[in-house]
mmCIF file with all atom_site columns, C-alpha atoms in Angstrom:
data_model
loop_
_atom_site.group_PDB
_atom_site.id
_atom_site.type_symbol
_atom_site.label_atom_id
_atom_site.label_alt_id
_atom_site.label_comp_id
_atom_site.label_asym_id
_atom_site.label_entity_id
_atom_site.label_seq_id
_atom_site.pdbx_PDB_ins_code
_atom_site.Cartn_x
_atom_site.Cartn_y
_atom_site.Cartn_z
_atom_site.occupancy
_atom_site.B_iso_or_equiv
_atom_site.pdbx_formal_charge
_atom_site.auth_seq_id
_atom_site.auth_comp_id
_atom_site.auth_asym_id
_atom_site.auth_atom_id
_atom_site.pdbx_PDB_model_num
ATOM 1   C CA . MET A 1 1   ? 56.961 -46.425 -83.883  1.00 75.00 ? 1   MET A CA 1
ATOM 2   C CA . SER A 1 2   ? 56.355 -48.235 -80.613  1.00 87.00 ? 2   SER A CA 1
ATOM 3   C CA . THR A 1 3   ? 56.096 -51.959 -81.330  1.00 95.00 ? 3   THR A CA 1
ATOM 4   C CA . TYR A 1 4   ? 54.471 -53.117 -78.076  1.00 95.00 ? 4   TYR A CA 1
ATOM 5   C CA . ILE A 1 5   ? 51.550 -51.664 -76.142  1.00 97.00 ? 5   ILE A CA 1
ATOM 6   C CA . THR A 1 6   ? 49.368 -52.892 -73.286  1.00 95.00 ? 6   THR A CA 1
ATOM 7   C CA . LEU A 1 7   ? 45.639 -52.172 -73.266  1.00 95.00 ? 7   LEU A CA 1
ATOM 8   C CA . PRO A 1 8   ? 42.655 -53.366 -71.202  1.00 91.00 ? 8   PRO A CA 1
ATOM 9   C CA . ASN A 1 9   ? 40.426 -55.794 -73.088  1.00 89.00 ? 9   ASN A CA 1
ATOM 10  C CA . VAL A 1 10  ? 37.302 -53.994 -71.899  1.00 88.00 ? 10  VAL A CA 1
ATOM 11  C CA . ARG A 1 11  ? 34.317 -52.974 -74.018  1.00 89.00 ? 11  ARG A CA 1
ATOM 12  C CA . ARG A 1 12  ? 32.639 -50.004 -72.385  1.00 87.00 ? 12  ARG A CA 1
ATOM 13  C CA . ARG A 1 13  ? 29.587 -49.513 -74.587  1.00 86.00 ? 13  ARG A CA 1
ATOM 14  C CA . LYS A 1 14  ? 26.493 -51.497 -73.666  1.00 89.00 ? 14  LYS A CA 1
ATOM 15  C CA . ILE A 1 15  ? 25.014 -53.478 -76.546  1.00 87.00 ? 15  ILE A CA 1
ATOM 16  C CA . PRO A 1 16  ? 21.591 -55.092 -77.069  1.00 88.00 ? 16  PRO A CA 1
ATOM 17  C CA . GLU A 1 17  ? 21.068 -58.597 -75.732  1.00 87.00 ? 17  GLU A CA 1
ATOM 18  C CA . GLU A 1 18  ? 20.765 -60.030 -79.242  1.00 87.00 ? 18  GLU A CA 1
ATOM 19  C CA . PHE A 1 19  ? 24.450 -59.305 -79.961  1.00 89.00 ? 19  PHE A CA 1
ATOM 20  C CA . LYS A 1 20  ? 25.993 -60.500 -76.700  1.00 87.00 ? 20  LYS A CA 1
ATOM 21  C CA . ASP A 1 21  ? 26.531 -64.111 -77.775  1.00 84.00 ? 21  ASP A CA 1
ATOM 22  C CA . ASN A 1 22  ? 28.707 -62.946 -80.664  1.00 81.00 ? 22  ASN A CA 1
ATOM 23  C CA . ASP A 1 23  ? 30.373 -59.870 -79.214  1.00 83.00 ? 23  ASP A CA 1
ATOM 24  C CA . ASN A 1 24  ? 33.555 -59.758 -81.303  1.00 80.00 ? 24  ASN A CA 1
ATOM 25  C CA . ARG A 1 25  ? 34.270 -56.047 -80.842  1.00 84.00 ? 25  ARG A CA 1
ATOM 26  C CA . PHE A 1 26  ? 37.739 -54.740 -80.192  1.00 91.00 ? 26  PHE A CA 1
ATOM 27  C CA . SER A 1 27  ? 38.167 -52.452 -77.202  1.00 94.00 ? 27  SER A CA 1
ATOM 28  C CA . GLU A 1 28  ? 37.453 -48.736 -77.455  1.00 96.00 ? 28  GLU A CA 1
ATOM 29  C CA . SER A 1 29  ? 40.933 -48.191 -76.003  1.00 96.00 ? 29  SER A CA 1
ATOM 30  C CA . LEU A 1 30  ? 42.484 -49.607 -79.181  1.00 97.00 ? 30  LEU A CA 1
ATOM 31  C CA . VAL A 1 31  ? 40.654 -47.139 -81.407  1.00 98.00 ? 31  VAL A CA 1
ATOM 32  C CA . GLU A 1 32  ? 41.454 -44.275 -79.050  1.00 98.00 ? 32  GLU A CA 1
ATOM 33  C CA . TYR A 1 33  ? 45.158 -45.147 -79.144  1.00 98.00 ? 33  TYR A CA 1
ATOM 34  C CA . PHE A 1 34  ? 45.409 -45.089 -82.922  1.00 98.00 ? 34  PHE A CA 1
ATOM 35  C CA . LEU A 1 35  ? 43.142 -42.101 -83.488  1.00 99.00 ? 35  LEU A CA 1
ATOM 36  C CA . GLU A 1 36  ? 45.298 -40.123 -81.066  1.00 98.00 ? 36  GLU A CA 1
ATOM 37  C CA . LYS A 1 37  ? 48.446 -41.350 -82.811  1.00 98.00 ? 37  LYS A CA 1
ATOM 38  C CA . TYR A 1 38  ? 47.513 -40.946 -86.471  1.00 98.00 ? 38  TYR A CA 1
ATOM 39  C CA . THR A 1 39  ? 44.606 -38.473 -86.733  1.00 99.00 ? 39  THR A CA 1
ATOM 40  C CA . LYS A 1 40  ? 43.398 -35.049 -85.668  1.00 99.00 ? 40  LYS A CA 1
ATOM 41  C CA . LYS A 1 41  ? 39.994 -33.461 -85.129  1.00 98.00 ? 41  LYS A CA 1
ATOM 42  C CA . GLY A 1 42  ? 37.966 -33.292 -88.332  1.00 99.00 ? 42  GLY A CA 1
ATOM 43  C CA . ASP A 1 43  ? 39.787 -36.183 -90.031  1.00 99.00 ? 43  ASP A CA 1
ATOM 44  C CA . ILE A 1 44  ? 37.754 -38.817 -91.866  1.00 99.00 ? 44  ILE A CA 1
ATOM 45  C CA . VAL A 1 45  ? 38.070 -42.297 -90.357  1.00 99.00 ? 45  VAL A CA 1
ATOM 46  C CA . LEU A 1 46  ? 37.039 -45.464 -92.209  1.00 99.00 ? 46  LEU A CA 1
ATOM 47  C CA . ASP A 1 47  ? 36.123 -48.908 -90.852  1.00 98.00 ? 47  ASP A CA 1
ATOM 48  C CA . ILE A 1 48  ? 35.229 -51.360 -93.612  1.00 98.00 ? 48  ILE A CA 1
ATOM 49  C CA . PHE A 1 49  ? 34.114 -54.053 -91.142  1.00 98.00 ? 49  PHE A CA 1
ATOM 50  C CA . ALA A 1 50  ? 32.065 -51.834 -88.857  1.00 97.00 ? 50  ALA A CA 1
ATOM 51  C CA . GLY A 1 51  ? 30.660 -54.675 -86.738  1.00 94.00 ? 51  GLY A CA 1
ATOM 52  C CA . LEU A 1 52  ? 28.934 -53.080 -83.763  1.00 96.00 ? 52  LEU A CA 1
ATOM 53  C CA . GLY A 1 53  ? 30.313 -49.641 -84.527  1.00 97.00 ? 53  GLY A CA 1
ATOM 54  C CA . THR A 1 54  ? 33.186 -49.257 -82.067  1.00 97.00 ? 54  THR A CA 1
ATOM 55  C CA . THR A 1 55  ? 35.428 -47.336 -84.467  1.00 98.00 ? 55  THR A CA 1
ATOM 56  C CA . LEU A 1 56  ? 32.602 -45.076 -85.584  1.00 98.00 ? 56  LEU A CA 1
ATOM 57  C CA . PHE A 1 57  ? 31.358 -44.249 -82.096  1.00 98.00 ? 57  PHE A CA 1
ATOM 58  C CA . VAL A 1 58  ? 34.853 -43.512 -80.776  1.00 98.00 ? 58  VAL A CA 1
ATOM 59  C CA . ALA A 1 59  ? 35.631 -41.389 -83.838  1.00 99.00 ? 59  ALA A CA 1
ATOM 60  C CA . GLU A 1 60  ? 32.597 -39.219 -83.132  1.00 98.00 ? 60  GLU A CA 1
ATOM 61  C CA . GLU A 1 61  ? 33.508 -38.927 -79.457  1.00 98.00 ? 61  GLU A CA 1
ATOM 62  C CA . MET A 1 62  ? 36.972 -37.705 -80.517  1.00 98.00 ? 62  MET A CA 1
ATOM 63  C CA . GLU A 1 63  ? 35.510 -35.250 -83.057  1.00 99.00 ? 63  GLU A CA 1
ATOM 64  C CA . ARG A 1 64  ? 36.550 -37.217 -86.138  1.00 99.00 ? 64  ARG A CA 1
ATOM 65  C CA . ILE A 1 65  ? 34.167 -37.982 -89.005  1.00 99.00 ? 65  ILE A CA 1
ATOM 66  C CA . PRO A 1 66  ? 33.378 -41.713 -89.249  1.00 99.00 ? 66  PRO A CA 1
ATOM 67  C CA . PHE A 1 67  ? 32.460 -43.790 -92.274  1.00 99.00 ? 67  PHE A CA 1
ATOM 68  C CA . GLY A 1 68  ? 31.776 -47.507 -92.137  1.00 98.00 ? 68  GLY A CA 1
ATOM 69  C CA . VAL A 1 69  ? 30.433 -50.495 -94.039  1.00 98.00 ? 69  VAL A CA 1
ATOM 70  C CA . GLU A 1 70  ? 28.532 -53.341 -92.377  1.00 97.00 ? 70  GLU A CA 1
ATOM 71  C CA . TYR A 1 71  ? 27.245 -56.528 -94.043  1.00 96.00 ? 71  TYR A CA 1
ATOM 72  C CA . SER A 1 72  ? 24.817 -57.545 -91.281  1.00 94.00 ? 72  SER A CA 1
ATOM 73  C CA . GLU A 1 73  ? 21.522 -55.676 -91.495  1.00 96.00 ? 73  GLU A CA 1
ATOM 74  C CA . ALA A 1 74  ? 20.826 -56.013 -87.762  1.00 95.00 ? 74  ALA A CA 1
ATOM 75  C CA . ARG A 1 75  ? 24.211 -54.544 -86.863  1.00 95.00 ? 75  ARG A CA 1
ATOM 76  C CA . TYR A 1 76  ? 23.839 -51.802 -89.460  1.00 97.00 ? 76  TYR A CA 1
ATOM 77  C CA . ILE A 1 77  ? 20.490 -50.785 -87.959  1.00 98.00 ? 77  ILE A CA 1
ATOM 78  C CA . TYR A 1 78  ? 21.980 -50.737 -84.460  1.00 96.00 ? 78  TYR A CA 1
ATOM 79  C CA . ILE A 1 79  ? 24.868 -48.503 -85.555  1.00 97.00 ? 79  ILE A CA 1
ATOM 80  C CA . ARG A 1 80  ? 22.627 -46.149 -87.525  1.00 98.00 ? 80  ARG A CA 1
ATOM 81  C CA . GLU A 1 81  ? 20.263 -45.718 -84.586  1.00 97.00 ? 81  GLU A CA 1
ATOM 82  C CA . ASN A 1 82  ? 23.151 -44.677 -82.322  1.00 97.00 ? 82  ASN A CA 1
ATOM 83  C CA . LEU A 1 83  ? 25.416 -42.725 -84.678  1.00 98.00 ? 83  LEU A CA 1
ATOM 84  C CA . GLN A 1 84  ? 25.217 -38.944 -84.999  1.00 98.00 ? 84  GLN A CA 1
ATOM 85  C CA . ASN A 1 85  ? 26.321 -39.045 -88.655  1.00 97.00 ? 85  ASN A CA 1
ATOM 86  C CA . LYS A 1 86  ? 23.636 -41.585 -89.538  1.00 98.00 ? 86  LYS A CA 1
ATOM 87  C CA . ASP A 1 87  ? 24.209 -41.541 -93.294  1.00 97.00 ? 87  ASP A CA 1
ATOM 88  C CA . ASN A 1 88  ? 27.874 -42.422 -92.793  1.00 98.00 ? 88  ASN A CA 1
ATOM 89  C CA . ILE A 1 89  ? 27.179 -46.073 -91.988  1.00 99.00 ? 89  ILE A CA 1
ATOM 90  C CA . ILE A 1 90  ? 26.539 -48.077 -95.133  1.00 99.00 ? 90  ILE A CA 1
ATOM 91  C CA . TYR A 1 91  ? 24.615 -51.343 -95.276  1.00 98.00 ? 91  TYR A CA 1
ATOM 92  C CA . GLY A 1 92  ? 26.624 -53.249 -97.819  1.00 97.00 ? 92  GLY A CA 1
ATOM 93  C CA . ASP A 1 93  ? 29.594 -55.357 -98.829  1.00 97.00 ? 93  ASP A CA 1
ATOM 94  C CA . SER A 1 94  ? 33.164 -54.074 -98.575  1.00 98.00 ? 94  SER A CA 1
ATOM 95  C CA . LEU A 1 95  ? 33.947 -55.911 -101.809 1.00 98.00 ? 95  LEU A CA 1
ATOM 96  C CA . LYS A 1 96  ? 31.681 -53.267 -103.390 1.00 98.00 ? 96  LYS A CA 1
ATOM 97  C CA . LEU A 1 97  ? 33.209 -50.312 -101.538 1.00 98.00 ? 97  LEU A CA 1
ATOM 98  C CA . LEU A 1 98  ? 33.835 -48.341 -104.727 1.00 98.00 ? 98  LEU A CA 1
ATOM 99  C CA . GLU A 1 99  ? 30.083 -48.284 -105.429 1.00 98.00 ? 99  GLU A CA 1
ATOM 100 C CA . TYR A 1 100 ? 29.390 -46.364 -102.224 1.00 98.00 ? 100 TYR A CA 1
ATOM 101 C CA . ASN A 1 101 ? 29.542 -42.645 -101.503 1.00 97.00 ? 101 ASN A CA 1
ATOM 102 C CA . VAL A 1 102 ? 32.630 -42.660 -99.300  1.00 98.00 ? 102 VAL A CA 1
ATOM 103 C CA . PRO A 1 103 ? 35.013 -39.678 -99.531  1.00 98.00 ? 103 PRO A CA 1
ATOM 104 C CA . LYS A 1 104 ? 38.803 -39.826 -99.479  1.00 99.00 ? 104 LYS A CA 1
ATOM 105 C CA . CYS A 1 105 ? 39.766 -40.841 -95.961  1.00 99.00 ? 105 CYS A CA 1
ATOM 106 C CA . ASP A 1 106 ? 42.589 -39.799 -93.647  1.00 99.00 ? 106 ASP A CA 1
ATOM 107 C CA . PHE A 1 107 ? 42.796 -43.059 -91.716  1.00 99.00 ? 107 PHE A CA 1
ATOM 108 C CA . CYS A 1 108 ? 41.448 -46.607 -91.772  1.00 99.00 ? 108 CYS A CA 1
ATOM 109 C CA . ILE A 1 109 ? 41.279 -49.029 -88.882  1.00 99.00 ? 109 ILE A CA 1
ATOM 110 C CA . ALA A 1 110 ? 39.462 -52.349 -89.111  1.00 98.00 ? 110 ALA A CA 1
ATOM 111 C CA . SER A 1 111 ? 39.558 -55.946 -87.986  1.00 97.00 ? 111 SER A CA 1
ATOM 112 C CA . PRO A 1 112 ? 38.561 -58.473 -90.662  1.00 96.00 ? 112 PRO A CA 1
ATOM 113 C CA . ILE A 1 113 ? 36.140 -61.198 -89.657  1.00 93.00 ? 113 ILE A CA 1
ATOM 114 C CA . TYR A 1 114 ? 38.422 -64.092 -88.762  1.00 96.00 ? 114 TYR A CA 1
ATOM 115 C CA . MET A 1 115 ? 38.548 -67.414 -90.593  1.00 96.00 ? 115 MET A CA 1
ATOM 116 C CA . ASN A 1 116 ? 40.245 -70.605 -89.476  1.00 95.00 ? 116 ASN A CA 1
ATOM 117 C CA . LYS A 1 117 ? 41.947 -72.537 -92.278  1.00 96.00 ? 117 LYS A CA 1
ATOM 118 C CA . SER A 1 118 ? 39.729 -75.567 -91.567  1.00 94.00 ? 118 SER A CA 1
ATOM 119 C CA . GLU A 1 119 ? 36.439 -73.665 -91.905  1.00 95.00 ? 119 GLU A CA 1
ATOM 120 C CA . THR A 1 120 ? 34.253 -74.082 -94.979  1.00 96.00 ? 120 THR A CA 1
ATOM 121 C CA . GLU A 1 121 ? 31.872 -71.107 -94.710  1.00 96.00 ? 121 GLU A CA 1
ATOM 122 C CA . ASN A 1 122 ? 32.568 -67.579 -95.926  1.00 96.00 ? 122 ASN A CA 1
ATOM 123 C CA . PRO A 1 123 ? 32.903 -64.985 -93.117  1.00 94.00 ? 123 PRO A CA 1
ATOM 124 C CA . TYR A 1 124 ? 32.403 -62.134 -95.595  1.00 94.00 ? 124 TYR A CA 1
ATOM 125 C CA . THR A 1 125 ? 28.846 -63.291 -96.314  1.00 92.00 ? 125 THR A CA 1
ATOM 126 C CA . ALA A 1 126 ? 28.059 -63.757 -92.606  1.00 86.00 ? 126 ALA A CA 1
ATOM 127 C CA . TYR A 1 127 ? 28.654 -67.497 -93.074  1.00 90.00 ? 127 TYR A CA 1
ATOM 128 C CA . THR A 1 128 ? 25.691 -67.855 -95.435  1.00 90.00 ? 128 THR A CA 1
ATOM 129 C CA . THR A 1 129 ? 27.737 -69.253 -98.338  1.00 94.00 ? 129 THR A CA 1
ATOM 130 C CA . LYS A 1 130 ? 30.488 -71.816 -98.732  1.00 96.00 ? 130 LYS A CA 1
ATOM 131 C CA . GLY A 1 131 ? 34.060 -70.615 -98.801  1.00 96.00 ? 131 GLY A CA 1
ATOM 132 C CA . THR A 1 132 ? 37.701 -71.598 -98.489  1.00 97.00 ? 132 THR A CA 1
ATOM 133 C CA . TYR A 1 133 ? 40.604 -70.036 -96.636  1.00 98.00 ? 133 TYR A CA 1
ATOM 134 C CA . LYS A 1 134 ? 42.317 -69.338 -99.953  1.00 97.00 ? 134 LYS A CA 1
ATOM 135 C CA . GLN A 1 135 ? 39.267 -67.466 -101.252 1.00 97.00 ? 135 GLN A CA 1
ATOM 136 C CA . TYR A 1 136 ? 38.995 -65.580 -97.971  1.00 98.00 ? 136 TYR A CA 1
ATOM 137 C CA . LEU A 1 137 ? 42.546 -64.278 -98.338  1.00 98.00 ? 137 LEU A CA 1
ATOM 138 C CA . GLU A 1 138 ? 41.917 -63.334 -101.967 1.00 98.00 ? 138 GLU A CA 1
ATOM 139 C CA . ASP A 1 139 ? 38.765 -61.440 -100.957 1.00 98.00 ? 139 ASP A CA 1
ATOM 140 C CA . THR A 1 140 ? 40.683 -59.670 -98.202  1.00 98.00 ? 140 THR A CA 1
ATOM 141 C CA . ARG A 1 141 ? 43.222 -58.489 -100.769 1.00 98.00 ? 141 ARG A CA 1
ATOM 142 C CA . LYS A 1 142 ? 40.419 -57.313 -103.083 1.00 98.00 ? 142 LYS A CA 1
ATOM 143 C CA . ILE A 1 143 ? 38.753 -55.402 -100.258 1.00 98.00 ? 143 ILE A CA 1
ATOM 144 C CA . TYR A 1 144 ? 41.954 -53.569 -99.414  1.00 99.00 ? 144 TYR A CA 1
ATOM 145 C CA . SER A 1 145 ? 42.539 -52.857 -103.089 1.00 99.00 ? 145 SER A CA 1
ATOM 146 C CA . ASN A 1 146 ? 39.231 -50.985 -102.909 1.00 98.00 ? 146 ASN A CA 1
ATOM 147 C CA . VAL A 1 147 ? 40.291 -49.275 -99.697  1.00 99.00 ? 147 VAL A CA 1
ATOM 148 C CA . LYS A 1 148 ? 43.420 -47.947 -101.394 1.00 99.00 ? 148 LYS A CA 1
ATOM 149 C CA . LYS A 1 149 ? 41.274 -45.981 -103.837 1.00 98.00 ? 149 LYS A CA 1
ATOM 150 C CA . LYS A 1 150 ? 39.428 -44.358 -100.932 1.00 99.00 ? 150 LYS A CA 1
ATOM 151 C CA . MET A 1 151 ? 42.513 -43.313 -98.948  1.00 99.00 ? 151 MET A CA 1
ATOM 152 C CA . LYS A 1 152 ? 44.454 -40.077 -99.138  1.00 99.00 ? 152 LYS A CA 1
ATOM 153 C CA . HIS A 1 153 ? 48.132 -40.157 -100.099 1.00 98.00 ? 153 HIS A CA 1
ATOM 154 C CA . ASN A 1 154 ? 50.414 -41.091 -97.184  1.00 98.00 ? 154 ASN A CA 1
ATOM 155 C CA . SER A 1 155 ? 47.437 -42.014 -94.991  1.00 99.00 ? 155 SER A CA 1
ATOM 156 C CA . LYS A 1 156 ? 47.798 -44.837 -92.481  1.00 99.00 ? 156 LYS A CA 1
ATOM 157 C CA . ILE A 1 157 ? 45.880 -48.117 -92.515  1.00 99.00 ? 157 ILE A CA 1
ATOM 158 C CA . VAL A 1 158 ? 45.773 -50.290 -89.382  1.00 99.00 ? 158 VAL A CA 1
ATOM 159 C CA . VAL A 1 159 ? 44.583 -53.902 -89.473  1.00 99.00 ? 159 VAL A CA 1
ATOM 160 C CA . GLU A 1 160 ? 43.914 -55.579 -86.124  1.00 98.00 ? 160 GLU A CA 1
ATOM 161 C CA . VAL A 1 161 ? 44.287 -59.350 -86.401  1.00 98.00 ? 161 VAL A CA 1
ATOM 162 C CA . SER A 1 162 ? 45.432 -62.461 -84.562  1.00 97.00 ? 162 SER A CA 1
ATOM 163 C CA . ASN A 1 163 ? 46.701 -65.919 -85.308  1.00 97.00 ? 163 ASN A CA 1
ATOM 164 C CA . LEU A 1 164 ? 44.196 -68.607 -84.305  1.00 96.00 ? 164 LEU A CA 1
ATOM 165 C CA . LYS A 1 165 ? 44.808 -71.686 -82.191  1.00 94.00 ? 165 LYS A CA 1
ATOM 166 C CA . LYS A 1 166 ? 42.368 -74.567 -82.499  1.00 89.00 ? 166 LYS A CA 1
ATOM 167 C CA . ASP A 1 167 ? 43.049 -77.982 -80.987  1.00 86.00 ? 167 ASP A CA 1
ATOM 168 C CA . ASP A 1 168 ? 46.651 -78.774 -82.012  1.00 87.00 ? 168 ASP A CA 1
ATOM 169 C CA . SER A 1 169 ? 46.665 -76.498 -85.048  1.00 94.00 ? 169 SER A CA 1
ATOM 170 C CA . VAL A 1 170 ? 47.474 -72.829 -85.615  1.00 96.00 ? 170 VAL A CA 1
ATOM 171 C CA . THR A 1 171 ? 46.088 -70.727 -88.459  1.00 98.00 ? 171 THR A CA 1
ATOM 172 C CA . THR A 1 172 ? 48.685 -68.049 -89.179  1.00 98.00 ? 172 THR A CA 1
ATOM 173 C CA . LEU A 1 173 ? 45.971 -65.550 -90.007  1.00 98.00 ? 173 LEU A CA 1
ATOM 174 C CA . ALA A 1 174 ? 47.955 -62.464 -88.986  1.00 98.00 ? 174 ALA A CA 1
ATOM 175 C CA . TRP A 1 175 ? 50.896 -63.411 -91.210  1.00 98.00 ? 175 TRP A CA 1
ATOM 176 C CA . ASP A 1 176 ? 48.699 -64.451 -94.136  1.00 98.00 ? 176 ASP A CA 1
ATOM 177 C CA . ILE A 1 177 ? 46.585 -61.294 -94.084  1.00 98.00 ? 177 ILE A CA 1
ATOM 178 C CA . GLY A 1 178 ? 49.695 -59.177 -93.687  1.00 98.00 ? 178 GLY A CA 1
ATOM 179 C CA . LYS A 1 179 ? 51.210 -60.800 -96.755  1.00 98.00 ? 179 LYS A CA 1
ATOM 180 C CA . GLU A 1 180 ? 48.109 -60.116 -98.860  1.00 98.00 ? 180 GLU A CA 1
ATOM 181 C CA . ILE A 1 181 ? 47.682 -56.483 -97.819  1.00 99.00 ? 181 ILE A CA 1
ATOM 182 C CA . SER A 1 182 ? 51.412 -55.858 -98.297  1.00 99.00 ? 182 SER A CA 1
ATOM 183 C CA . LYS A 1 183 ? 50.770 -56.397 -102.007 1.00 98.00 ? 183 LYS A CA 1
ATOM 184 C CA . ILE A 1 184 ? 48.689 -53.206 -101.944 1.00 98.00 ? 184 ILE A CA 1
ATOM 185 C CA . PHE A 1 185 ? 50.090 -50.918 -99.243  1.00 99.00 ? 185 PHE A CA 1
ATOM 186 C CA . HIS A 1 186 ? 53.573 -50.269 -97.867  1.00 99.00 ? 186 HIS A CA 1
ATOM 187 C CA . PHE A 1 187 ? 53.984 -52.346 -94.706  1.00 98.00 ? 187 PHE A CA 1
ATOM 188 C CA . GLU A 1 188 ? 55.525 -50.270 -91.920  1.00 98.00 ? 188 GLU A CA 1
ATOM 189 C CA . GLY A 1 189 ? 55.538 -53.015 -89.282  1.00 98.00 ? 189 GLY A CA 1
ATOM 190 C CA . GLU A 1 190 ? 53.452 -54.608 -86.563  1.00 98.00 ? 190 GLU A CA 1
ATOM 191 C CA . ILE A 1 191 ? 52.482 -53.432 -83.103  1.00 98.00 ? 191 ILE A CA 1
ATOM 192 C CA . VAL A 1 192 ? 51.950 -56.215 -80.577  1.00 98.00 ? 192 VAL A CA 1
ATOM 193 C CA . VAL A 1 193 ? 48.958 -55.462 -78.366  1.00 97.00 ? 193 VAL A CA 1
ATOM 194 C CA . ASN A 1 194 ? 49.168 -57.143 -74.969  1.00 95.00 ? 194 ASN A CA 1
ATOM 195 C CA . TRP A 1 195 ? 45.636 -57.434 -73.622  1.00 93.00 ? 195 TRP A CA 1
ATOM 196 C CA . THR A 1 196 ? 44.859 -57.377 -69.910  1.00 92.00 ? 196 THR A CA 1
ATOM 197 C CA . SER A 1 197 ? 41.655 -58.389 -68.166  1.00 82.00 ? 197 SER A CA 1
ATOM 198 C CA . ASN A 1 198 ? 40.151 -58.205 -64.695  1.00 74.00 ? 198 ASN A CA 1
ATOM 199 C CA . SER A 1 199 ? 38.735 -61.686 -65.195  1.00 67.00 ? 199 SER A CA 1
ATOM 200 C CA . SER A 1 200 ? 40.433 -64.603 -63.433  1.00 56.00 ? 200 SER A CA 1
ATOM 201 C CA . GLU A 1 201 ? 39.379 -66.926 -66.251  1.00 60.00 ? 201 GLU A CA 1
ATOM 202 C CA . ASN A 1 202 ? 41.929 -67.325 -69.021  1.00 61.00 ? 202 ASN A CA 1
ATOM 203 C CA . LYS A 1 203 ? 40.981 -70.587 -70.720  1.00 63.00 ? 203 LYS A CA 1
ATOM 204 C CA . ASP A 1 204 ? 41.366 -69.214 -74.232  1.00 80.00 ? 204 ASP A CA 1
ATOM 205 C CA . GLY A 1 205 ? 43.701 -66.300 -73.548  1.00 87.00 ? 205 GLY A CA 1
ATOM 206 C CA . PHE A 1 206 ? 42.827 -62.779 -72.455  1.00 86.00 ? 206 PHE A CA 1
ATOM 207 C CA . TYR A 1 207 ? 42.375 -61.847 -76.111  1.00 91.00 ? 207 TYR A CA 1
ATOM 208 C CA . GLY A 1 208 ? 40.884 -65.140 -77.297  1.00 88.00 ? 208 GLY A CA 1
ATOM 209 C CA . TYR A 1 209 ? 41.768 -67.724 -79.935  1.00 89.00 ? 209 TYR A CA 1
ATOM 210 C CA . GLY A 1 210 ? 44.439 -69.092 -77.586  1.00 90.00 ? 210 GLY A CA 1
ATOM 211 C CA . TYR A 1 211 ? 46.330 -65.818 -77.143  1.00 92.00 ? 211 TYR A CA 1
ATOM 212 C CA . ASP A 1 212 ? 46.798 -62.938 -74.728  1.00 93.00 ? 212 ASP A CA 1
ATOM 213 C CA . HIS A 1 213 ? 47.830 -60.627 -77.564  1.00 95.00 ? 213 HIS A CA 1
ATOM 214 C CA . SER A 1 214 ? 46.872 -59.546 -81.058  1.00 96.00 ? 214 SER A CA 1
ATOM 215 C CA . TYR A 1 215 ? 48.696 -57.631 -83.773  1.00 98.00 ? 215 TYR A CA 1
ATOM 216 C CA . CYS A 1 216 ? 48.033 -54.259 -85.317  1.00 98.00 ? 216 CYS A CA 1
ATOM 217 C CA . LEU A 1 217 ? 49.592 -54.286 -88.765  1.00 99.00 ? 217 LEU A CA 1
ATOM 218 C CA . VAL A 1 218 ? 50.435 -50.748 -89.831  1.00 99.00 ? 218 VAL A CA 1
ATOM 219 C CA . PHE A 1 219 ? 50.458 -49.815 -93.512  1.00 99.00 ? 219 PHE A CA 1
ATOM 220 C CA . SER A 1 220 ? 50.816 -46.538 -95.379  1.00 99.00 ? 220 SER A CA 1
ATOM 221 C CA . ASN A 1 221 ? 49.332 -45.484 -98.700  1.00 99.00 ? 221 ASN A CA 1
ATOM 222 C CA . LYS A 1 222 ? 52.472 -44.481 -100.575 1.00 96.00 ? 222 LYS A CA 1
#
């Protein structure tokens, strides 16, 4: 397994104006890389944090079958309007994944909504309720416990995540999430993704959160 790749941090798909101030999508190139590496045409691909639908749209373009869950109603509506397999995007909560009609999947790629250790609102409820970093990590583990029951044997699970710099502090989010999910799946290792950009501005890193890179944690469902 290659442990270091370089990809352009470019989002090709145009999105509505209402989402541009909080455009936290990963690049289509990331999804393309892993779908080419771990899947084939006709495979079922799951994204439990569908966001603005990048994984699902790329999966369809590459002739895979996408399934996704999205907590935000506005984002869910946007994905559904633009997805060919419209019934395969679910408006719901990944903590309730087992309640939804999702088949056994061949591959899962997702990026959890990030939380800094100093934050006090819950990312998994779109910041509408109070929360702690400890609870966030526990919920992440619960979500991936649900994912395990939806994955085929020996399937791969990729989690794209970064550590977070803020002021003089670092939240070791990548390590903490990796530790939690390793309680559920076999951890095969991390792939460092070096992000490049055509922009001359690099105040917060080409990736963001103070970094030019992120990590793709690779797990298998043994």
